[in-house]
Short mmCIF file of C-alpha atoms (C1' of nucleotides) in Angstrom, two decimals:
data_model
loop_
_atom_site.label_atom_id
_atom_site.label_comp_id
_atom_site.label_asym_id
_atom_site.label_seq_id
_atom_site.Cartn_x
_atom_site.Cartn_y
_atom_site.Cartn_z
CA MET A 7 -33.55 -185.20 -96.51
CA SER A 8 -36.83 -186.67 -95.35
CA GLU A 9 -37.20 -184.01 -92.66
CA GLY A 10 -40.93 -184.33 -92.13
CA LEU A 11 -41.18 -188.08 -92.24
CA ASP A 12 -40.02 -188.99 -88.75
CA LEU A 13 -42.24 -186.29 -87.26
CA ALA A 14 -45.31 -187.52 -89.07
CA ALA A 15 -44.60 -190.84 -87.42
CA VAL A 16 -44.14 -189.26 -84.00
CA LEU A 17 -47.46 -187.45 -83.96
CA PRO A 18 -49.63 -190.58 -83.67
CA GLN A 19 -47.31 -191.83 -80.93
CA LEU A 20 -47.84 -188.64 -78.98
CA MET A 21 -51.57 -189.00 -79.37
CA ARG A 22 -51.44 -192.57 -78.15
CA LEU A 23 -49.34 -191.40 -75.24
CA GLY A 24 -51.97 -188.83 -74.39
CA THR A 25 -54.64 -191.50 -74.47
CA VAL A 26 -52.65 -193.81 -72.22
CA PHE A 27 -52.11 -190.98 -69.77
CA ASN A 28 -55.58 -189.49 -69.66
CA ARG A 29 -58.05 -192.11 -70.71
CA SER A 30 -56.56 -195.33 -69.50
CA GLN A 31 -57.03 -195.97 -65.80
CA LEU A 32 -53.31 -195.45 -65.22
CA VAL A 33 -53.93 -192.52 -62.89
CA GLU A 34 -56.85 -194.07 -61.03
CA ARG A 35 -54.98 -197.29 -60.50
CA ALA A 36 -51.91 -195.52 -59.17
CA MET A 37 -54.11 -193.53 -56.79
CA GLU A 38 -55.65 -196.73 -55.56
CA GLU A 39 -52.32 -198.50 -55.20
CA ALA A 40 -50.82 -195.52 -53.37
CA ALA A 41 -53.97 -195.11 -51.27
CA VAL A 42 -54.37 -191.42 -52.12
CA PRO A 43 -57.77 -190.41 -50.71
CA VAL A 44 -58.65 -187.59 -53.12
CA ASP A 45 -60.19 -187.04 -56.54
CA ARG A 46 -58.19 -186.39 -59.68
CA PRO A 47 -57.98 -182.61 -59.61
CA GLY A 48 -57.14 -182.80 -55.94
CA LEU A 49 -54.26 -185.09 -56.78
CA THR A 50 -53.02 -182.64 -59.37
CA VAL A 51 -52.94 -179.93 -56.72
CA LEU A 52 -50.94 -182.18 -54.41
CA ILE A 53 -48.46 -183.04 -57.15
CA THR A 54 -48.10 -179.39 -58.11
CA LEU A 55 -47.21 -178.49 -54.54
CA ARG A 56 -44.89 -181.44 -54.21
CA MET A 57 -42.97 -180.59 -57.37
CA ALA A 58 -42.74 -176.93 -56.36
CA ASP A 59 -41.08 -177.99 -53.12
CA ARG A 60 -42.24 -174.82 -51.35
CA PRO A 61 -45.58 -173.26 -50.37
CA LEU A 62 -47.44 -171.74 -53.31
CA ARG A 63 -50.11 -169.09 -53.56
CA VAL A 64 -53.49 -170.09 -54.92
CA GLY A 65 -52.79 -168.16 -58.09
CA GLU A 66 -49.45 -169.89 -58.58
CA ILE A 67 -51.09 -173.29 -58.28
CA ALA A 68 -53.71 -172.30 -60.84
CA ALA A 69 -51.05 -171.03 -63.27
CA ARG A 70 -49.01 -174.23 -63.02
CA MET A 71 -52.08 -176.40 -63.46
CA GLN A 72 -53.23 -174.16 -66.33
CA VAL A 73 -56.64 -173.78 -64.76
CA VAL A 74 -58.56 -170.85 -63.40
CA GLY A 75 -58.50 -169.65 -59.80
CA PRO A 76 -61.92 -170.78 -58.54
CA HIS A 77 -61.18 -174.32 -59.61
CA VAL A 78 -58.22 -174.43 -57.24
CA THR A 79 -60.10 -172.81 -54.38
CA ARG A 80 -62.80 -175.41 -54.65
CA HIS A 81 -60.47 -178.35 -54.32
CA LEU A 82 -58.35 -176.75 -51.62
CA HIS A 83 -61.42 -176.98 -49.43
CA ASP A 84 -61.59 -180.74 -49.76
CA LEU A 85 -57.84 -181.12 -49.37
CA GLU A 86 -57.82 -178.98 -46.26
CA ARG A 87 -60.73 -180.86 -44.74
CA ALA A 88 -58.88 -184.10 -45.45
CA GLY A 89 -55.82 -182.74 -43.69
CA LEU A 90 -53.59 -182.87 -46.75
CA VAL A 91 -52.84 -179.16 -47.15
CA ARG A 92 -52.74 -176.08 -44.92
CA ARG A 93 -53.65 -172.54 -45.92
CA VAL A 94 -51.89 -169.69 -44.14
CA VAL A 95 -52.08 -165.98 -44.80
CA ASP A 96 -49.07 -164.69 -46.70
CA PRO A 97 -47.22 -162.43 -44.24
CA ASP A 98 -46.06 -160.24 -47.14
CA ASP A 99 -49.56 -159.65 -48.51
CA GLN A 100 -52.67 -160.05 -46.40
CA ARG A 101 -54.79 -160.71 -49.47
CA ALA A 102 -52.85 -163.80 -50.49
CA ARG A 103 -52.76 -167.26 -49.00
CA LEU A 104 -49.83 -169.63 -48.97
CA VAL A 105 -50.76 -173.25 -49.45
CA GLU A 106 -48.44 -175.93 -48.11
CA LEU A 107 -48.55 -179.71 -47.87
CA THR A 108 -49.05 -181.33 -44.50
CA ASP A 109 -47.02 -184.43 -43.73
CA ALA A 110 -49.99 -186.53 -44.78
CA GLY A 111 -50.29 -184.58 -48.04
CA ALA A 112 -46.59 -184.87 -48.82
CA GLY A 113 -46.76 -188.57 -48.06
CA ALA A 114 -49.71 -189.15 -50.37
CA ALA A 115 -48.14 -187.23 -53.24
CA GLY A 116 -44.85 -189.04 -52.72
CA ARG A 117 -46.46 -192.46 -52.73
CA TYR A 118 -48.34 -191.65 -55.92
CA LEU A 119 -45.27 -190.39 -57.75
CA ASP A 120 -43.24 -193.39 -56.60
CA THR A 121 -45.91 -195.73 -57.92
CA ILE A 122 -45.99 -194.09 -61.35
CA LEU A 123 -42.23 -193.90 -61.42
CA GLY A 124 -42.03 -197.59 -60.61
CA TRP A 125 -44.24 -198.46 -63.58
CA PHE A 126 -42.19 -196.28 -65.88
CA THR A 127 -39.00 -197.79 -64.63
CA GLY A 128 -40.44 -201.21 -65.29
CA ALA A 129 -41.46 -200.20 -68.79
CA VAL A 130 -37.90 -199.27 -69.75
CA ALA A 131 -36.12 -201.77 -67.52
CA ASP A 132 -34.59 -203.65 -70.42
CA TRP A 133 -33.51 -200.58 -72.34
CA PRO A 134 -29.80 -199.94 -72.77
CA ALA A 135 -28.73 -197.33 -70.22
CA ASP A 136 -27.62 -194.85 -72.86
CA ASP A 137 -30.95 -195.08 -74.67
CA ARG A 138 -32.67 -194.14 -71.43
CA ALA A 139 -30.36 -191.21 -70.93
CA THR A 140 -30.73 -190.08 -74.54
CA PHE A 141 -34.50 -190.35 -74.35
CA GLY A 142 -34.58 -188.23 -71.21
CA ARG A 143 -32.40 -185.59 -72.81
CA LEU A 144 -34.37 -185.40 -76.07
CA LEU A 145 -37.74 -185.48 -74.35
CA SER A 146 -36.79 -182.57 -72.12
CA ARG A 147 -35.69 -180.57 -75.11
CA PHE A 148 -38.79 -181.47 -77.07
CA VAL A 149 -41.12 -180.40 -74.29
CA ALA A 150 -39.25 -177.15 -73.80
CA ASP A 151 -39.21 -176.34 -77.53
CA LEU A 152 -42.86 -177.24 -77.92
CA GLN A 153 -43.86 -175.12 -74.96
CA GLU A 154 -41.97 -172.19 -76.41
CA ARG A 155 -43.63 -172.74 -79.76
CA VAL A 156 -47.09 -172.77 -78.22
CA ALA A 157 -46.28 -169.63 -76.24
CA ASP A 158 -45.18 -167.98 -79.51
CA LEU A 159 -48.65 -168.48 -80.95
CA ASP A 160 -49.94 -165.69 -78.73
CA MET B 28 -25.52 -197.18 -62.23
CA SER B 29 -27.91 -194.33 -61.63
CA GLU B 30 -30.75 -196.26 -63.24
CA GLY B 31 -33.63 -194.39 -61.71
CA LEU B 32 -32.25 -190.91 -61.96
CA ASP B 33 -32.94 -190.10 -65.61
CA LEU B 34 -36.45 -191.47 -65.28
CA ALA B 35 -37.20 -189.36 -62.24
CA ALA B 36 -36.26 -186.41 -64.42
CA VAL B 37 -38.42 -187.63 -67.30
CA LEU B 38 -41.61 -187.91 -65.29
CA PRO B 39 -42.08 -184.17 -64.73
CA GLN B 40 -41.40 -183.59 -68.41
CA LEU B 41 -44.14 -186.02 -69.34
CA MET B 42 -46.50 -184.25 -67.00
CA ARG B 43 -45.64 -180.91 -68.53
CA LEU B 44 -46.19 -182.44 -71.95
CA GLY B 45 -49.61 -183.58 -70.87
CA THR B 46 -50.41 -180.11 -69.64
CA VAL B 47 -49.29 -178.53 -72.91
CA PHE B 48 -51.41 -180.98 -74.86
CA ASN B 49 -54.58 -180.90 -72.84
CA ARG B 50 -54.71 -177.66 -70.93
CA SER B 51 -53.02 -175.18 -73.21
CA GLN B 52 -55.15 -173.99 -76.07
CA LEU B 53 -53.00 -175.89 -78.55
CA VAL B 54 -55.90 -178.01 -79.75
CA GLU B 55 -58.43 -175.19 -79.88
CA ARG B 56 -56.07 -172.98 -81.79
CA ALA B 57 -55.29 -175.65 -84.33
CA MET B 58 -59.01 -176.27 -84.81
CA GLU B 59 -59.52 -172.59 -85.43
CA GLU B 60 -56.58 -172.32 -87.80
CA ALA B 61 -57.72 -175.40 -89.72
CA ALA B 62 -61.34 -174.23 -89.66
CA VAL B 63 -62.65 -177.49 -88.23
CA PRO B 64 -66.31 -176.84 -87.36
CA VAL B 65 -66.76 -179.32 -84.49
CA ASP B 66 -66.19 -179.60 -80.76
CA ARG B 67 -63.26 -181.42 -79.19
CA PRO B 68 -64.69 -184.89 -78.84
CA GLY B 69 -66.05 -184.60 -82.37
CA LEU B 70 -62.56 -183.83 -83.57
CA THR B 71 -61.22 -186.89 -81.78
CA VAL B 72 -63.74 -189.03 -83.63
CA LEU B 73 -62.65 -187.54 -86.95
CA ILE B 74 -58.98 -188.14 -86.18
CA THR B 75 -59.68 -191.68 -85.07
CA LEU B 76 -61.39 -192.42 -88.37
CA ARG B 77 -58.67 -190.69 -90.33
CA MET B 78 -55.89 -192.63 -88.67
CA ALA B 79 -57.77 -195.90 -89.11
CA ASP B 80 -57.94 -195.24 -92.82
CA ARG B 81 -61.05 -197.39 -93.20
CA PRO B 82 -64.65 -197.31 -91.96
CA LEU B 83 -65.01 -198.27 -88.30
CA ARG B 84 -67.86 -199.60 -86.25
CA VAL B 85 -69.16 -197.47 -83.40
CA GLY B 86 -67.67 -199.89 -80.90
CA GLU B 87 -64.29 -199.76 -82.60
CA ILE B 88 -64.25 -195.97 -82.43
CA ALA B 89 -65.12 -196.09 -78.73
CA ALA B 90 -62.38 -198.63 -78.02
CA ARG B 91 -59.73 -196.55 -79.79
CA MET B 92 -60.84 -193.38 -78.04
CA GLN B 93 -60.98 -195.27 -74.75
CA VAL B 94 -64.48 -194.02 -74.10
CA VAL B 95 -67.83 -195.69 -73.75
CA GLY B 96 -70.28 -196.38 -76.59
CA PRO B 97 -73.00 -193.81 -75.90
CA HIS B 98 -70.44 -191.03 -75.92
CA VAL B 99 -69.53 -191.86 -79.51
CA THR B 100 -73.16 -192.20 -80.61
CA ARG B 101 -73.90 -188.78 -79.25
CA HIS B 102 -71.19 -187.04 -81.22
CA LEU B 103 -71.78 -189.02 -84.37
CA HIS B 104 -75.14 -187.29 -84.54
CA ASP B 105 -73.53 -183.86 -84.69
CA LEU B 106 -70.89 -185.02 -87.14
CA GLU B 107 -73.47 -186.58 -89.41
CA ARG B 108 -75.66 -183.50 -89.29
CA ALA B 109 -72.58 -181.42 -90.20
CA GLY B 110 -71.92 -183.69 -93.16
CA LEU B 111 -68.54 -184.89 -91.88
CA VAL B 112 -69.30 -188.59 -91.44
CA ARG B 113 -71.72 -191.13 -92.88
CA ARG B 114 -73.27 -194.09 -91.06
CA VAL B 115 -74.14 -197.16 -93.09
CA VAL B 116 -75.40 -200.53 -91.94
CA ASP B 117 -72.69 -203.16 -91.84
CA PRO B 118 -73.61 -205.68 -94.55
CA ASP B 119 -72.01 -208.47 -92.48
CA ASP B 120 -74.04 -207.72 -89.35
CA GLN B 121 -77.31 -205.85 -89.43
CA ARG B 122 -76.88 -204.73 -85.82
CA ALA B 123 -73.68 -202.85 -86.49
CA ARG B 124 -73.06 -199.59 -88.27
CA LEU B 125 -69.99 -198.67 -90.27
CA VAL B 126 -68.92 -195.06 -89.87
CA GLU B 127 -66.89 -193.44 -92.62
CA LEU B 128 -65.57 -189.95 -93.29
CA THR B 129 -67.13 -187.87 -96.01
CA ASP B 130 -64.81 -185.82 -98.21
CA ALA B 131 -65.53 -182.83 -95.99
CA GLY B 132 -64.73 -184.85 -92.88
CA ALA B 133 -61.50 -186.22 -94.31
CA GLY B 134 -60.52 -182.71 -95.37
CA ALA B 135 -61.16 -181.26 -91.93
CA ALA B 136 -59.20 -184.00 -90.15
CA GLY B 137 -56.36 -183.65 -92.64
CA ARG B 138 -56.14 -179.88 -92.24
CA TYR B 139 -56.07 -180.23 -88.46
CA LEU B 140 -53.33 -182.85 -88.46
CA ASP B 141 -51.28 -180.82 -90.95
CA THR B 142 -51.54 -177.76 -88.71
CA ILE B 143 -50.35 -179.63 -85.62
CA LEU B 144 -47.65 -181.34 -87.62
CA GLY B 145 -46.47 -177.97 -88.87
CA TRP B 146 -46.11 -176.65 -85.34
CA PHE B 147 -44.21 -179.72 -84.25
CA THR B 148 -41.95 -179.49 -87.25
CA GLY B 149 -41.28 -175.88 -86.36
CA ALA B 150 -40.50 -176.80 -82.77
CA VAL B 151 -37.72 -179.18 -83.80
CA ALA B 152 -36.65 -177.36 -86.94
CA ASP B 153 -33.18 -176.60 -85.63
CA TRP B 154 -32.53 -180.04 -84.21
CA PRO B 155 -29.83 -182.16 -85.79
CA ALA B 156 -31.46 -184.64 -88.13
CA ASP B 157 -30.19 -187.66 -86.25
CA ASP B 158 -31.58 -186.34 -82.97
CA ARG B 159 -34.98 -186.11 -84.59
CA ALA B 160 -34.71 -189.64 -85.90
CA THR B 161 -33.48 -190.96 -82.56
CA PHE B 162 -36.24 -189.20 -80.69
CA GLY B 163 -38.85 -190.68 -82.98
CA ARG B 164 -37.44 -194.15 -82.52
CA LEU B 165 -37.18 -193.96 -78.73
CA LEU B 166 -40.57 -192.32 -78.31
CA SER B 167 -42.26 -195.05 -80.31
CA ARG B 168 -40.60 -197.69 -78.20
CA PHE B 169 -41.45 -195.89 -74.99
CA VAL B 170 -45.13 -195.57 -75.87
CA ALA B 171 -45.32 -199.21 -76.89
CA ASP B 172 -43.57 -200.43 -73.74
CA LEU B 173 -45.68 -198.22 -71.53
CA GLN B 174 -48.89 -199.37 -73.15
CA GLU B 175 -47.90 -202.95 -72.64
CA ARG B 176 -47.05 -202.23 -69.02
CA VAL B 177 -50.42 -200.61 -68.40
CA ALA B 178 -52.18 -203.52 -70.07
CA ASP B 179 -50.26 -205.88 -67.77
CA LEU B 180 -51.82 -204.23 -64.75
CA ASP B 181 -55.10 -205.96 -65.50
"C1'" DT C 1 -79.26 -215.56 -74.50
"C1'" DA C 2 -75.36 -212.41 -76.03
"C1'" DT C 3 -74.06 -208.49 -78.67
"C1'" DT C 4 -74.48 -203.78 -81.21
"C1'" DG C 5 -76.01 -199.60 -80.80
"C1'" DT C 6 -79.21 -195.84 -79.09
"C1'" DT C 7 -81.81 -192.90 -75.71
"C1'" DA C 8 -82.21 -190.74 -71.33
"C1'" DT C 9 -80.05 -189.33 -67.26
"C1'" DA C 10 -76.42 -188.18 -63.93
"C1'" DC C 11 -71.84 -187.15 -62.58
"C1'" DT C 12 -67.03 -184.98 -62.91
"C1'" DC C 13 -64.14 -181.35 -64.20
"C1'" DT C 14 -63.52 -176.64 -65.42
"C1'" DA C 15 -65.00 -171.88 -66.75
"C1'" DT C 16 -67.46 -167.31 -66.16
"C1'" DA C 17 -69.65 -163.79 -63.32
"C1'" DA C 18 -70.33 -161.37 -59.18
"C1'" DC C 19 -68.45 -160.37 -54.83
"C1'" DT C 20 -65.12 -159.38 -50.54
"C1'" DA C 21 -60.81 -157.94 -48.70
"C1'" DT C 22 -56.67 -155.98 -48.89
"C1'" DA C 23 -53.26 -153.14 -51.55
"C1'" DT D 23 -58.44 -148.42 -58.82
"C1'" DA D 24 -56.07 -152.93 -59.19
"C1'" DT D 25 -55.08 -157.44 -57.30
"C1'" DA D 26 -55.86 -162.12 -54.51
"C1'" DG D 27 -59.05 -165.01 -53.41
"C1'" DT D 28 -63.84 -166.84 -52.72
"C1'" DT D 29 -68.78 -168.01 -53.71
"C1'" DA D 30 -72.34 -169.23 -56.88
"C1'" DT D 31 -73.63 -170.70 -61.25
"C1'" DA D 32 -73.20 -172.65 -65.90
"C1'" DG D 33 -71.12 -175.45 -69.44
"C1'" DA D 34 -68.40 -179.21 -71.65
"C1'" DG D 35 -67.20 -183.99 -71.54
"C1'" DT D 36 -68.00 -188.57 -70.19
"C1'" DA D 37 -70.25 -192.43 -67.62
"C1'" DT D 38 -74.19 -195.50 -66.10
"C1'" DA D 39 -78.76 -197.49 -66.75
"C1'" DA D 40 -82.52 -198.96 -69.44
"C1'" DC D 41 -83.88 -200.23 -73.87
"C1'" DA D 42 -84.35 -201.97 -79.05
"C1'" DA D 43 -82.85 -204.74 -82.69
"C1'" DT D 44 -80.29 -208.38 -84.56
"C1'" DA D 45 -77.40 -212.45 -83.94
#
DNA sequence: TATTGTTATACTCTATAACTATA
DNA sequence: TATAGTTATAGAGTATAACAATA
């Protein structure tokens, strides 16, 4: 039972994956190709709202991005000035603000995600269909288990 | 043939994985647990050297980290002062420097990697063995294919 | 003249502290 | 008194520009 062996091989792959994602110009190039007129953290806000598929409070955005409140506030200013998001007072709580994508914001986020998705699709285009499905299933489980594990460290 | 569907589901998982890796305190906690007395970029240099398994030139380290030369130089100072790396002139080229881990540096990098590996092992401890093997195989292929794809964008 | 690396400087991203307003 | 958000400031990480030494 070489239980640890495959994992020891996976770790470097994950690190390479992280490098490809963060340090290669993958993100910048997709932003350019999709003509998304914001900086990187601004893009992350847009994507967060797009994946939530409903208006979010500032605090909710910060929690999902795993950053601190003021960081979100700061970039909401730029996004609002660019006409990509709208801030409205939460009718249930006058202290809170609900942030929602404008049509332009939803369009930009959609174009970006489609571009990335297109590259990924191209990368696995010649995979057998069941390998793709299996990979999706195992990756989802891995991320969920890892997240739980990290949460357990508290 | 729902070719795109599984991938559309994978993309958010990859983003969550990126968040867990970069924005959760996973790295910081592992550094603490392994008692690695450096900052984050310093750690990346140590890991890069450890995974190379031979002395590297400054430029090689920068290329593998996907950062620019001066950034590496800067952190090599701290690492050298802390006794974790050694810089020696490359005998083949007097302009270049070969950077190698000291015993202390190799120990620190090893402890860190073992800590992370332990967490990952724990996260998939109750997976069927063949799922683990399959995941490792598909992840390696995915990273390689994606890297190639990104390189093709040039 | 091109390449390797260093020094000095500036920019981007994110955090902490202090504050305002509602609850 | 506690919570949601903002403003102002500080810090970590990385890039660009100018330079020195060797090829």
